[in-house]
Structure formats: structure tokens, C-alpha cells
């Protein structure tokens, strides 16, 4: 859990910083309209915020996956015991019959 906590803290800091920076750029793009003629800062702010959220989700997925793998009880392998109740079939297999050649040359 100690290694997972370090990774989780790193993911939180990186994605949190990205979300804050992206939100600041996005918010400033509405207030300072002289720099935002083509709405480029709005798009950049949204892209930074969404990519930081994606980094957070991927990081959480990796931490949860590793935690589940480490905490899964492996258990013992169970091998089936030999059984004496074997039923033998007395019928013979059907032989293949020749197919009709009605449509063949």
C-alpha cells in the first residue's frame, strides 16, 4: 500500500496542477478578450483540463489494478480426483453416408 500511496499522491499532484492551470487559462480567456480573438485560449484551457482529468483516471485505474492484483487470494489448486463411475457407450458411431450428387457434374 505504501508504493501505491506514493503513486496516488504523484497522480493527484500532476492532475490537480493541470486542472488548475487549465481552468485558469479557460477562465481568463473570457475576461481578457483581446488575446482571445480565435478562441484559442479557450480551447487550450479545455484541452489542458481534460487531459489532466484523463491522467488522473488512468493513474487511479493503475493504482486500483495493482491493489487488486496484490490483494487477490491465490488459493490452492484443486485437481479432480479419479472417478470410478465411467459410463461406456455400447453404440457404434454412424458411418458417413454418401451425399446425393443430384447437383454435381
Short mmCIF file of C-alpha atoms in Angstrom, two decimals:
data_model
loop_
_atom_site.label_atom_id
_atom_site.label_comp_id
_atom_site.label_asym_id
_atom_site.label_seq_id
_atom_site.Cartn_x
_atom_site.Cartn_y
_atom_site.Cartn_z
CA UNK A 1 0.00 0.00 0.00
CA UNK A 2 2.95 2.32 0.62
CA UNK A 3 4.08 2.26 -3.03
CA UNK A 4 0.52 2.72 -4.22
CA UNK A 5 0.05 5.72 -1.94
CA UNK A 6 3.16 7.39 -3.39
CA UNK A 7 1.93 6.82 -6.91
CA UNK A 8 -1.54 8.06 -6.00
CA UNK A 9 -0.09 11.23 -4.46
CA UNK A 10 2.00 11.87 -7.59
CA UNK A 11 -1.02 11.41 -9.84
CA UNK A 12 -3.11 13.73 -7.65
CA UNK A 13 -0.48 16.47 -7.76
CA UNK A 14 0.11 16.27 -11.50
CA UNK A 15 -3.55 16.11 -12.45
CA UNK A 16 -4.57 18.69 -9.85
CA UNK A 17 -1.96 21.14 -11.11
CA UNK A 18 -3.04 20.52 -14.70
CA UNK A 19 -6.69 21.06 -13.84
CA UNK A 20 -5.95 24.32 -12.02
CA UNK A 21 -3.77 25.67 -14.84
CA UNK A 22 -6.31 24.64 -17.47
CA UNK A 23 -9.18 26.20 -15.54
CA UNK A 24 -7.24 29.44 -15.04
CA UNK A 25 -6.47 29.68 -18.76
CA UNK A 26 -10.08 28.87 -19.60
CA UNK A 27 -11.45 31.47 -17.14
CA UNK A 28 -9.03 34.18 -18.24
CA UNK A 29 -9.96 33.62 -21.87
CA UNK A 30 -13.41 35.05 -21.09
CA UNK A 31 -12.20 38.09 -19.16
CA UNK A 32 -9.30 39.10 -21.41
CA UNK A 33 -10.95 39.12 -24.79
CA UNK A 34 -8.14 40.98 -26.62
CA UNK A 35 -5.94 37.89 -26.56
CA UNK A 36 -8.74 35.52 -27.46
CA UNK A 37 -9.69 36.50 -31.00
CA UNK A 38 -9.90 32.95 -32.37
CA UNK A 39 -10.89 31.32 -29.07
CA UNK A 40 -7.51 29.60 -28.98
CA UNK A 41 -7.05 30.08 -25.24
CA UNK A 42 -10.48 28.65 -24.55
CA UNK A 43 -9.59 25.52 -26.49
CA UNK A 44 -6.18 25.29 -24.83
CA UNK A 45 -7.72 25.65 -21.36
CA UNK A 46 -10.31 22.97 -22.03
CA UNK A 47 -7.67 20.65 -23.53
CA UNK A 48 -5.34 21.01 -20.53
CA UNK A 49 -8.19 20.42 -18.09
CA UNK A 50 -9.48 17.34 -19.93
CA UNK A 51 -6.00 15.85 -20.36
CA UNK A 52 -5.29 16.32 -16.65
CA UNK A 53 -8.57 14.57 -15.84
CA UNK A 54 -7.62 11.73 -18.20
CA UNK A 55 -4.22 11.41 -16.49
CA UNK A 56 -5.99 11.21 -13.15
CA UNK A 57 -8.38 8.49 -14.33
CA UNK A 58 -5.59 6.40 -15.86
CA UNK A 59 -3.49 6.78 -12.70
CA UNK A 60 -6.40 5.73 -10.49
CA UNK A 61 -7.01 2.75 -12.79
CA UNK A 62 -3.38 1.62 -12.47
CA UNK A 63 -3.37 2.01 -8.68
CA UNK A 64 -6.64 0.09 -8.30
CA UNK A 65 -5.49 -2.64 -10.66
CA UNK A 66 -2.22 -3.12 -8.81
CA UNK A 67 -4.02 -3.13 -5.48
CA UNK A 68 -6.49 -5.77 -6.67
CA UNK A 69 -3.72 -7.99 -8.03
CA UNK A 70 -1.72 -7.77 -4.81
CA UNK A 71 -4.73 -8.47 -2.56
CA UNK A 72 -6.25 -11.31 -4.55
CA UNK A 73 -6.17 -14.57 -2.64
CA UNK A 74 -4.42 -17.04 -4.90
CA UNK A 75 -5.81 -20.16 -3.22
CA UNK A 76 -4.83 -23.76 -3.72
CA UNK A 77 -5.07 -25.61 -6.97
CA UNK A 78 -7.75 -28.27 -6.87
CA UNK A 79 -7.21 -31.28 -9.09
CA UNK A 80 -10.16 -33.55 -9.79
CA UNK A 81 -9.96 -36.97 -8.17
CA UNK A 82 -10.13 -40.03 -10.34
CA UNK A 83 -13.64 -41.33 -10.56
CA UNK A 84 -14.73 -44.92 -10.98
CA UNK A 85 -18.14 -44.08 -12.43
CA UNK A 86 -17.29 -44.26 -16.09
CA UNK A 87 -20.15 -44.98 -18.45
CA UNK A 88 -19.11 -46.81 -21.59
CA UNK A 89 -21.24 -46.32 -24.65
CA UNK A 90 -22.15 -49.54 -26.48
CA UNK A 91 -23.43 -47.95 -29.65
CA UNK A 92 -21.26 -47.71 -32.70
CA UNK A 93 -20.61 -44.47 -34.46
CA UNK A 94 -22.67 -43.92 -37.56
CA UNK A 95 -20.76 -44.19 -40.79
CA UNK A 96 -20.95 -41.28 -43.12
CA UNK A 97 -23.37 -41.78 -45.97
CA UNK A 98 -22.51 -40.72 -49.44
CA UNK A 99 -24.08 -37.41 -50.30
CA UNK A 100 -26.51 -37.04 -53.08
CA UNK A 101 -24.89 -35.98 -56.30
CA UNK A 102 -28.01 -34.53 -57.79
CA UNK A 103 -26.47 -31.10 -58.44
CA UNK A 104 -22.93 -32.17 -59.16
CA UNK A 105 -21.49 -32.76 -62.62
#
